[in-house]
Coordinates of C-alpha atoms and ligand atoms in Angstrom, one line a residue:
M28 CA 16.8 10.5 9.0
T29 CA 19.1 10.8 5.9
M30 CA 18.0 10.5 2.3
H31 CA 21.4 9.0 1.3
G32 CA 20.6 5.7 -0.7
G33 CA 22.7 3.3 -2.6
S34 CA 24.7 4.0 -5.9
L35 CA 24.5 1.1 -8.2
A36 CA 23.2 -0.2 -11.3
I37 CA 20.2 -2.9 -11.6
R38 CA 20.0 -5.0 -14.6
G39 CA 17.1 -7.0 -15.6
R40 CA 13.7 -6.9 -17.5
L41 CA 12.3 -3.5 -16.6
L42 CA 8.7 -2.8 -16.6
S43 CA 7.1 0.5 -15.6
F44 CA 4.0 2.4 -16.4
D45 CA 3.6 6.1 -17.5
A46 CA -0.1 6.1 -17.4
D47 CA -3.1 3.9 -17.7
P48 CA -2.0 1.0 -19.9
R49 CA -5.0 1.5 -22.0
E50 CA -3.3 4.8 -23.2
E51 CA -1.1 4.5 -26.2
G52 CA 2.6 4.2 -25.3
A53 CA 1.9 4.0 -21.7
V54 CA 3.8 0.6 -20.8
R55 CA 7.6 0.9 -20.8
Y56 CA 9.1 -2.4 -21.1
V57 CA 13.0 -3.2 -21.6
E58 CA 14.0 -6.7 -22.2
D59 CA 17.5 -6.2 -21.4
G60 CA 17.5 -3.0 -19.1
L61 CA 19.5 -1.0 -16.6
V62 CA 18.5 1.4 -13.9
V63 CA 21.4 3.5 -12.9
I64 CA 21.0 4.8 -9.2
E65 CA 22.9 7.5 -7.5
K66 CA 22.1 8.6 -3.8
G67 CA 19.0 6.7 -3.9
L68 CA 17.3 8.3 -7.1
I69 CA 17.0 6.8 -10.5
R70 CA 19.3 8.6 -12.6
E71 CA 19.3 6.9 -15.9
V72 CA 17.1 4.1 -17.7
G73 CA 17.6 2.5 -20.8
E74 CA 19.1 -0.4 -22.6
A75 CA 21.8 -2.2 -20.8
P76 CA 24.4 -2.8 -23.5
A77 CA 24.4 0.9 -24.6
L78 CA 24.4 2.2 -21.1
L79 CA 27.1 -0.1 -20.1
K80 CA 29.5 1.2 -22.5
R81 CA 29.8 4.6 -21.0
L82 CA 29.3 4.0 -17.4
R83 CA 32.2 4.1 -14.8
P84 CA 33.8 0.6 -14.9
D85 CA 33.8 0.6 -11.2
L86 CA 29.9 1.0 -10.9
R87 CA 28.4 -1.9 -9.0
I88 CA 25.9 -3.9 -10.9
A89 CA 23.3 -5.9 -9.5
D90 CA 22.5 -8.4 -12.4
H91 CA 18.9 -9.6 -12.0
R92 CA 18.4 -11.2 -15.4
P93 CA 16.2 -12.9 -16.3
H94 CA 13.9 -11.7 -13.7
L95 CA 11.4 -8.6 -13.9
V96 CA 12.2 -5.4 -12.3
L97 CA 9.4 -3.1 -11.3
P98 CA 8.8 -0.2 -9.1
G99 CA 8.3 -1.3 -5.5
F100 CA 4.6 -2.4 -5.0
I101 CA 2.5 0.3 -3.1
D102 CA -0.2 -0.7 -0.8
P103 CA -2.6 2.1 0.0
H104 CA -4.7 0.6 3.0
L105 CA -3.6 -1.9 5.8
H106 CA -3.5 -1.8 9.6
M107 CA -0.2 -2.2 11.5
P108 CA -1.8 -3.7 14.8
Q109 CA -3.6 -6.5 12.9
T110 CA -0.8 -8.9 12.0
Q111 CA -2.0 -11.1 14.7
V112 CA -5.8 -10.7 13.8
V113 CA -5.3 -12.0 10.0
A114 CA -7.6 -15.1 9.5
S115 CA -9.8 -14.9 12.7
Y116 CA -12.8 -17.1 11.9
G117 CA -16.4 -16.6 11.2
A118 CA -17.5 -12.9 11.5
E119 CA -18.8 -10.1 9.4
L120 CA -17.3 -6.6 9.9
M121 CA -19.0 -5.3 13.1
E122 CA -18.5 -8.6 15.0
W123 CA -15.1 -9.1 13.8
L124 CA -14.1 -5.8 15.0
A125 CA -15.6 -6.4 18.3
K126 CA -14.6 -9.7 18.8
Y127 CA -11.0 -9.8 17.6
T128 CA -9.8 -6.6 16.3
F129 CA -10.5 -4.1 19.1
P130 CA -9.2 -6.3 21.9
E131 CA -6.0 -6.8 19.9
E132 CA -5.6 -3.3 19.3
S133 CA -6.1 -2.4 23.1
R134 CA -2.5 -3.9 23.5
Y135 CA -0.8 -1.2 21.6
G136 CA -0.4 1.5 24.4
D137 CA 2.6 -0.5 25.2
P138 CA 5.4 0.8 22.9
A139 CA 7.3 -2.5 22.8
V140 CA 4.2 -4.2 21.3
G141 CA 4.0 -1.4 18.5
A142 CA 7.8 -1.8 18.0
S143 CA 7.7 -5.6 17.5
A144 CA 4.7 -5.5 15.4
S145 CA 6.1 -2.7 13.0
R146 CA 9.3 -4.6 12.7
F147 CA 7.4 -7.7 11.7
L148 CA 5.1 -5.9 9.4
I149 CA 7.8 -4.1 7.4
D150 CA 9.9 -7.3 7.1
E151 CA 6.6 -8.8 5.6
L152 CA 5.9 -6.1 3.3
L153 CA 9.4 -5.9 2.0
A154 CA 9.6 -9.8 1.4
S155 CA 6.4 -9.2 -0.7
G156 CA 8.1 -6.2 -2.6
T157 CA 6.0 -3.7 -1.1
T158 CA 7.8 -0.4 -0.3
T159 CA 5.3 2.0 0.5
A160 CA 2.0 1.8 2.3
G161 CA -1.1 3.6 3.8
V162 CA -0.9 2.3 7.5
F163 CA -3.6 2.7 10.1
C164 CA -2.0 2.4 13.6
T165 CA -4.2 2.2 16.8
S166 CA -5.5 5.1 18.8
H167 CA -2.3 5.0 20.9
P168 CA 0.1 7.8 19.7
E169 CA 2.7 5.2 20.8
S170 CA 1.8 3.0 18.1
V171 CA 2.4 5.7 15.5
D172 CA 5.8 6.6 17.0
A173 CA 6.8 3.0 16.9
F174 CA 5.6 2.5 13.3
F175 CA 7.5 5.8 12.0
T176 CA 10.6 5.0 14.1
E177 CA 10.8 1.6 12.3
A178 CA 9.9 3.0 8.8
A179 CA 12.6 5.8 9.0
E180 CA 15.1 3.2 10.1
R181 CA 14.6 1.5 6.9
G182 CA 14.4 4.5 4.9
L183 CA 10.9 3.9 3.8
R184 CA 8.3 6.1 2.1
M185 CA 5.2 5.5 4.4
V186 CA 2.1 7.3 5.2
A187 CA 0.4 6.6 8.6
G188 CA -1.6 8.0 11.3
K189 CA -3.3 7.6 14.6
V190 CA -6.5 6.2 14.5
M191 CA -9.3 8.6 16.0
M192 CA -12.3 6.9 17.6
D193 CA -14.2 8.1 20.8
R194 CA -17.1 5.8 20.7
N195 CA -18.5 2.3 20.3
G196 CA -15.2 0.7 21.2
P197 CA -13.6 -0.8 24.5
P198 CA -12.2 2.1 26.9
A199 CA -8.7 1.1 26.3
L200 CA -9.1 2.3 22.6
L201 CA -11.2 5.2 22.9
D202 CA -9.6 8.8 22.8
T203 CA -11.9 11.9 23.0
P204 CA -12.6 14.9 20.7
E205 CA -9.8 16.9 22.4
T206 CA -7.2 14.1 22.8
G207 CA -7.7 12.7 19.4
Y208 CA -7.1 16.3 18.1
E209 CA -4.2 17.0 20.4
Q210 CA -2.4 13.7 20.0
S211 CA -2.7 13.7 16.1
R212 CA -1.4 17.3 16.1
D213 CA 1.5 16.5 18.1
L214 CA 2.2 13.3 15.8
I215 CA 2.1 15.6 12.9
R216 CA 4.7 18.0 14.4
R217 CA 6.9 15.0 15.3
W218 CA 6.9 13.1 12.2
H219 CA 5.0 14.8 9.1
G220 CA 7.7 15.3 6.6
K221 CA 10.5 14.0 8.4
G222 CA 12.5 12.3 5.6
R223 CA 10.1 10.1 3.6
L224 CA 7.4 9.8 6.2
A225 CA 3.9 11.5 5.9
Y226 CA 1.3 11.8 8.4
A227 CA -2.4 10.9 7.5
I228 CA -5.4 12.0 9.5
T229 CA -7.0 8.9 10.4
P230 CA -10.8 8.9 11.8
R231 CA -11.3 5.1 11.9
F232 CA -14.8 5.2 10.5
A233 CA -17.9 6.9 11.2
P234 CA -19.4 4.5 13.5
T235 CA -16.5 5.1 16.0
S236 CA -16.4 8.8 15.9
S237 CA -18.8 11.3 17.6
E238 CA -20.1 14.2 15.6
L239 CA -17.5 16.1 17.7
Q240 CA -14.6 14.1 16.9
L241 CA -15.5 14.4 13.3
E242 CA -15.4 18.3 14.0
A243 CA -11.8 17.7 15.3
A244 CA -10.9 15.8 12.1
E245 CA -12.5 18.5 10.0
A246 CA -10.3 21.0 12.0
L247 CA -7.2 19.3 11.5
A248 CA -8.1 18.6 7.5
G249 CA -8.5 22.6 7.4
E250 CA -5.1 23.2 9.2
F251 CA -3.3 20.8 6.8
P252 CA -5.1 21.0 3.5
D253 CA -2.5 18.8 1.6
M254 CA -2.4 16.1 4.2
H255 CA -3.6 12.5 3.7
I256 CA -6.8 11.6 5.0
Q257 CA -7.7 7.8 5.5
T258 CA -10.7 5.9 6.8
H259 CA -13.4 3.4 5.8
L260 CA -16.5 3.9 3.8
S261 CA -19.4 1.7 2.9
E262 CA -17.8 -1.8 3.5
N263 CA -20.6 -3.9 4.8
E264 CA -24.5 -3.7 5.1
G265 CA -24.5 -3.9 9.0
E266 CA -22.1 -1.0 9.1
I267 CA -24.2 1.2 6.7
A268 CA -27.3 0.5 9.0
F269 CA -25.3 1.5 12.0
V270 CA -24.3 4.7 10.3
R271 CA -27.9 5.4 9.2
E272 CA -28.8 5.4 13.0
A273 CA -25.9 7.3 14.2
F274 CA -26.3 10.1 12.1
P275 CA -29.9 10.4 11.2
W276 CA -29.7 13.7 9.3
S277 CA -27.4 12.1 6.8
K278 CA -29.0 11.0 3.6
D279 CA -26.2 8.4 3.1
Y280 CA -22.9 7.2 4.5
T281 CA -20.8 9.5 2.4
E282 CA -22.6 12.6 3.2
V283 CA -21.4 12.2 7.0
Y284 CA -17.7 12.6 5.8
E285 CA -18.8 15.4 3.2
R286 CA -20.3 17.3 6.1
Y287 CA -16.9 17.4 7.8
G288 CA -14.9 18.3 5.1
L289 CA -13.2 14.9 4.6
V290 CA -14.1 14.1 1.1
R291 CA -11.1 15.8 -0.8
D292 CA -8.0 15.4 -2.7
M293 CA -5.5 13.1 -0.9
A294 CA -8.5 11.4 1.1
L295 CA -8.4 7.7 0.8
F296 CA -11.6 5.6 1.6
G297 CA -11.3 2.0 2.1
H298 CA -13.8 -0.5 0.5
C299 CA -16.8 1.9 -1.1
I300 CA -18.6 -1.3 -2.0
H301 CA -22.4 -0.3 -1.5
L302 CA -22.2 3.2 -3.0
S303 CA -25.1 4.9 -4.4
E304 CA -24.7 7.0 -7.7
R305 CA -24.9 10.2 -5.7
E306 CA -22.0 9.0 -3.3
R307 CA -19.9 8.0 -6.2
A308 CA -20.4 11.7 -7.7
A309 CA -19.6 13.1 -4.3
L310 CA -16.2 11.0 -4.4
A311 CA -15.5 12.1 -7.8
G312 CA -16.4 15.7 -7.2
G313 CA -14.2 15.8 -4.0
R314 CA -11.3 14.1 -6.0
A315 CA -11.2 11.4 -3.3
T316 CA -9.8 7.9 -3.7
A317 CA -11.8 4.6 -3.5
V318 CA -9.6 1.8 -2.2
F319 CA -10.5 -1.8 -3.4
C320 CA -9.5 -4.5 -1.0
P321 CA -10.3 -7.7 -2.5
T322 CA -9.1 -10.4 -0.1
S323 CA -10.6 -8.4 3.0
N324 CA -14.0 -7.9 1.1
L325 CA -14.3 -11.8 0.3
F326 CA -12.9 -12.9 3.7
L327 CA -15.5 -10.9 5.6
G328 CA -18.0 -11.4 3.0
S329 CA -18.6 -7.6 2.5
G330 CA -19.4 -7.5 -1.0
L331 CA -18.0 -6.9 -4.6
F332 CA -16.4 -3.9 -5.5
D333 CA -17.7 -2.2 -8.8
R334 CA -14.6 -0.9 -10.5
E335 CA -16.3 -0.2 -13.8
A336 CA -18.8 2.1 -11.9
M337 CA -15.9 3.9 -10.3
R338 CA -13.9 4.3 -13.7
A339 CA -17.1 5.7 -15.3
G340 CA -17.7 8.0 -12.5
G341 CA -14.2 9.4 -12.7
I342 CA -13.1 8.2 -9.3
K343 CA -9.4 7.4 -8.6
V344 CA -9.3 3.8 -7.5
G345 CA -6.4 2.2 -5.3
L346 CA -5.7 -1.6 -4.8
A347 CA -4.8 -2.7 -1.1
T348 CA -4.2 -5.6 0.9
D349 CA -6.4 -4.4 4.1
I350 CA -4.4 -6.5 6.6
G351 CA -5.8 -7.9 8.8
G352 CA -9.4 -8.0 7.3
G353 CA -7.2 -9.0 4.2
T354 CA -5.5 -12.4 4.3
S355 CA -2.2 -11.7 2.4
Y356 CA 0.6 -9.4 2.5
S357 CA 1.3 -9.8 -1.1
M358 CA -0.1 -7.4 -3.8
L359 CA 0.3 -10.2 -6.4
R360 CA -2.0 -12.3 -4.3
T361 CA -4.4 -9.2 -3.8
A362 CA -4.6 -8.5 -7.5
A363 CA -5.4 -12.1 -8.1
E364 CA -8.3 -11.9 -5.8
A365 CA -9.1 -8.5 -7.5
Y366 CA -9.5 -10.2 -10.7
K367 CA -11.8 -12.9 -9.1
V368 CA -13.9 -10.4 -7.5
L369 CA -14.4 -8.4 -10.9
A370 CA -15.0 -11.8 -12.6
L371 CA -17.9 -12.1 -10.5
R372 CA -19.1 -8.9 -11.6
S373 CA -18.5 -9.6 -15.1
Q374 CA -15.6 -7.1 -15.3
K375 CA -12.1 -7.6 -16.5
L376 CA -8.8 -7.1 -15.0
P377 CA -6.0 -7.5 -17.6
A378 CA -2.6 -8.1 -16.2
L379 CA -1.0 -4.8 -17.4
D380 CA -3.8 -3.1 -15.9
A381 CA -3.2 -4.8 -12.6
F382 CA 0.4 -4.3 -12.4
H383 CA -0.2 -0.6 -13.2
M384 CA -2.6 -0.4 -10.2
M385 CA 0.0 -1.9 -7.8
T386 CA 2.7 0.7 -8.9
A387 CA 2.0 3.9 -10.7
G388 CA -1.7 3.6 -10.2
N389 CA -1.5 3.3 -6.3
A390 CA 1.3 6.1 -6.5
E391 CA -1.3 8.4 -7.9
A392 CA -4.4 7.1 -5.8
M393 CA -2.0 8.3 -2.8
G394 CA -1.0 11.6 -4.4
L395 CA 2.8 10.3 -4.6
D396 CA 3.1 9.9 -8.2
N397 CA 5.8 12.6 -8.6
R398 CA 8.2 10.6 -6.7
I399 CA 7.4 6.8 -6.6
G400 CA 5.8 4.0 -8.6
R401 CA 7.7 4.6 -11.9
I402 CA 11.2 3.8 -13.2
V403 CA 12.2 7.0 -14.6
P404 CA 15.0 9.3 -14.0
G405 CA 14.5 11.7 -10.9
Y406 CA 12.1 9.0 -9.3
E407 CA 13.1 7.4 -5.9
A408 CA 14.8 4.1 -6.4
D409 CA 12.5 1.7 -4.5
L410 CA 12.3 -1.4 -6.8
V411 CA 11.1 -5.1 -6.6
V412 CA 12.7 -8.0 -8.8
L413 CA 10.1 -10.8 -9.4
D414 CA 10.7 -14.2 -10.4
S415 CA 7.9 -15.5 -12.7
A416 CA 9.0 -19.1 -12.3
A417 CA 9.4 -18.9 -8.5
T418 CA 7.6 -22.1 -7.7
S419 CA 7.2 -25.5 -9.5
A420 CA 3.7 -24.8 -10.5
M421 CA 4.8 -21.2 -12.1
R422 CA 7.8 -22.7 -13.8
R423 CA 5.5 -25.3 -15.4
R424 CA 3.0 -22.6 -16.5
M425 CA 5.8 -20.5 -17.8
E426 CA 6.7 -23.1 -20.3
R427 CA 3.5 -22.4 -22.2
V428 CA 3.8 -18.6 -22.0
E429 CA 4.5 -16.6 -25.3
T430 CA 4.0 -12.9 -24.5
L431 CA 4.8 -10.4 -21.6
E432 CA 0.9 -10.2 -20.9
E433 CA 0.6 -14.0 -20.4
E434 CA 3.4 -14.1 -18.1
L435 CA 2.4 -11.2 -15.9
F436 CA -1.0 -12.8 -15.7
A437 CA 0.2 -16.1 -14.7
L438 CA 2.7 -14.3 -12.3
M439 CA -0.2 -12.5 -10.6
M440 CA -2.5 -15.3 -10.5
L441 CA 0.1 -17.9 -9.1
G442 CA 2.6 -15.7 -7.4
D443 CA 3.0 -14.3 -4.1
E444 CA 5.9 -13.3 -1.7
R445 CA 7.8 -16.5 -3.0
A446 CA 8.2 -14.5 -6.5
T447 CA 10.1 -11.6 -4.6
V448 CA 13.7 -12.0 -5.6
A449 CA 14.9 -8.7 -3.9
T450 CA 13.4 -5.4 -2.9
Y451 CA 15.5 -2.5 -3.1
V452 CA 14.9 0.8 -1.0
L453 CA 16.4 4.0 -2.3
G454 CA 18.7 1.9 -4.3
A455 CA 19.9 -0.1 -1.4
P456 CA 19.0 -3.8 -0.9
A457 CA 16.4 -4.1 1.8
Y458 CA 15.3 -7.7 1.1
E459 CA 16.8 -10.7 -0.6
R460 CA 15.5 -14.1 -1.2
G461 CA 17.4 -16.8 0.6
P462 CA 17.0 -19.9 2.6
L463 CA 16.3 -17.6 5.7
R464 CA 13.5 -15.3 4.4
R465 CA 13.7 -12.2 6.7
G466 CA 14.6 -8.7 6.1
L467 CA 18.1 -7.2 6.1
P468 CA 19.3 -4.9 9.1
A469 CA 19.0 -1.2 8.5
R470 CA 21.2 0.0 5.6
Q471 CA 23.5 1.8 8.0
D472 CA 24.7 -1.3 10.0
R473 CA 25.0 -3.3 6.9
A474 CA 28.1 -4.6 5.0
P475 CA 27.9 -3.9 1.4
P476 CA 26.6 -7.1 -0.4
E477 CA 28.8 -8.9 -2.6
W478 CA 27.4 -8.1 -6.2
A479 CA 27.6 -10.2 -9.2
P480 CA 30.5 -8.6 -11.4
G481 CA 28.4 -8.1 -14.4
A482 CA 27.2 -9.7 -17.6
G483 CA 26.3 -13.2 -17.9
E484 CA 26.0 -14.0 -14.1
S485 CA 22.9 -13.8 -12.4
A486 CA 22.8 -12.2 -9.0
Q487 CA 20.5 -15.0 -7.7
Ligands
ZN15 ZN1 -9.2 -1.2 6.9

């Protein structure tokens, strides 16, 4: 895969975060801003009128005024093989897995199934403005090959892995401690570090791995100390009881992962809802990340994430869709549900905080904050253009909005993929809103789009 991206400039209202917005000066907002992109990387950022005066006159400009331009959204936890499980009725976690998810995932040994699901998923993510994700495939190596092949063709920065699970699932899904290890190793050799792709060691969760398999995951983690690890932790009461029985030596759920060296930097734990003080201290001590998946937690009735406790404990927090326990591909909708979950805990989620989480915050949660998640020179030019007045309801609400924060809050509460005007990957258009809402073909096969020539004219 090549890293050659587009060279152009994008004009609009730029919003990016240098740090947590509670910190002084962390929010960068330019009302009439320009992002100059060269070979897929951000070269310059600033006020459009000043920059335009000294740029080459033949530089293509995508004029997106009056829309917002943000770093592409980052979704640190979702499941590629669950696009046809989303919205399956009436079960809590363990029953939902057995009744809907495991039978569905059993189909993914067929490379054609994985290829078509990966294409669909990536189209859907780009339509929602999401340019990077932490992705669980199935236990079949074919599913990882399918996903990474599609991600590489689109030039996307993606983190994904083969699920390791050797017990408590249907035979078609189970690997063994040996095959789980070997298949993971082969996939790492084949994909890790290729272009923008990164592998994640992916034991599904403690209930579906034997102690021998967790030892195999520990061996992989030892061999690849900088590699991502992704799994699930403390989502649901039934699951926690299951873990208590399966690992009677462990004082709690988190200790199972600690025992096998999996609580560390670059380890992402989905859910983390019912943690004790001790478990939170273990996550903080290991510099691991807790991933909040609000639509999933509400849909499966799992519980309410305690963000204040995480913050007080010094734990990195990510915000994710968790498709297919989650019910929306849109990070805007995910943030809206996060707001409501936290409201039930009497906690607040200000709009700037939420937009930071979806971009720079999630980049940091995934250990990718030196490359993506911000609009600053040297960073990869993955960008989303958002229309705060995308629907009649939003347009009407915007008539009463007076500040940027009010606008962002209404955008996150009322918005979804309909608010995506365009998505850029390495500076090249990867999605454009239009009557046919679908992804664009891979960059190399695509004729250059017709750009609005410059000032005064909107690209829309
Ligand atoms: Zn999940």
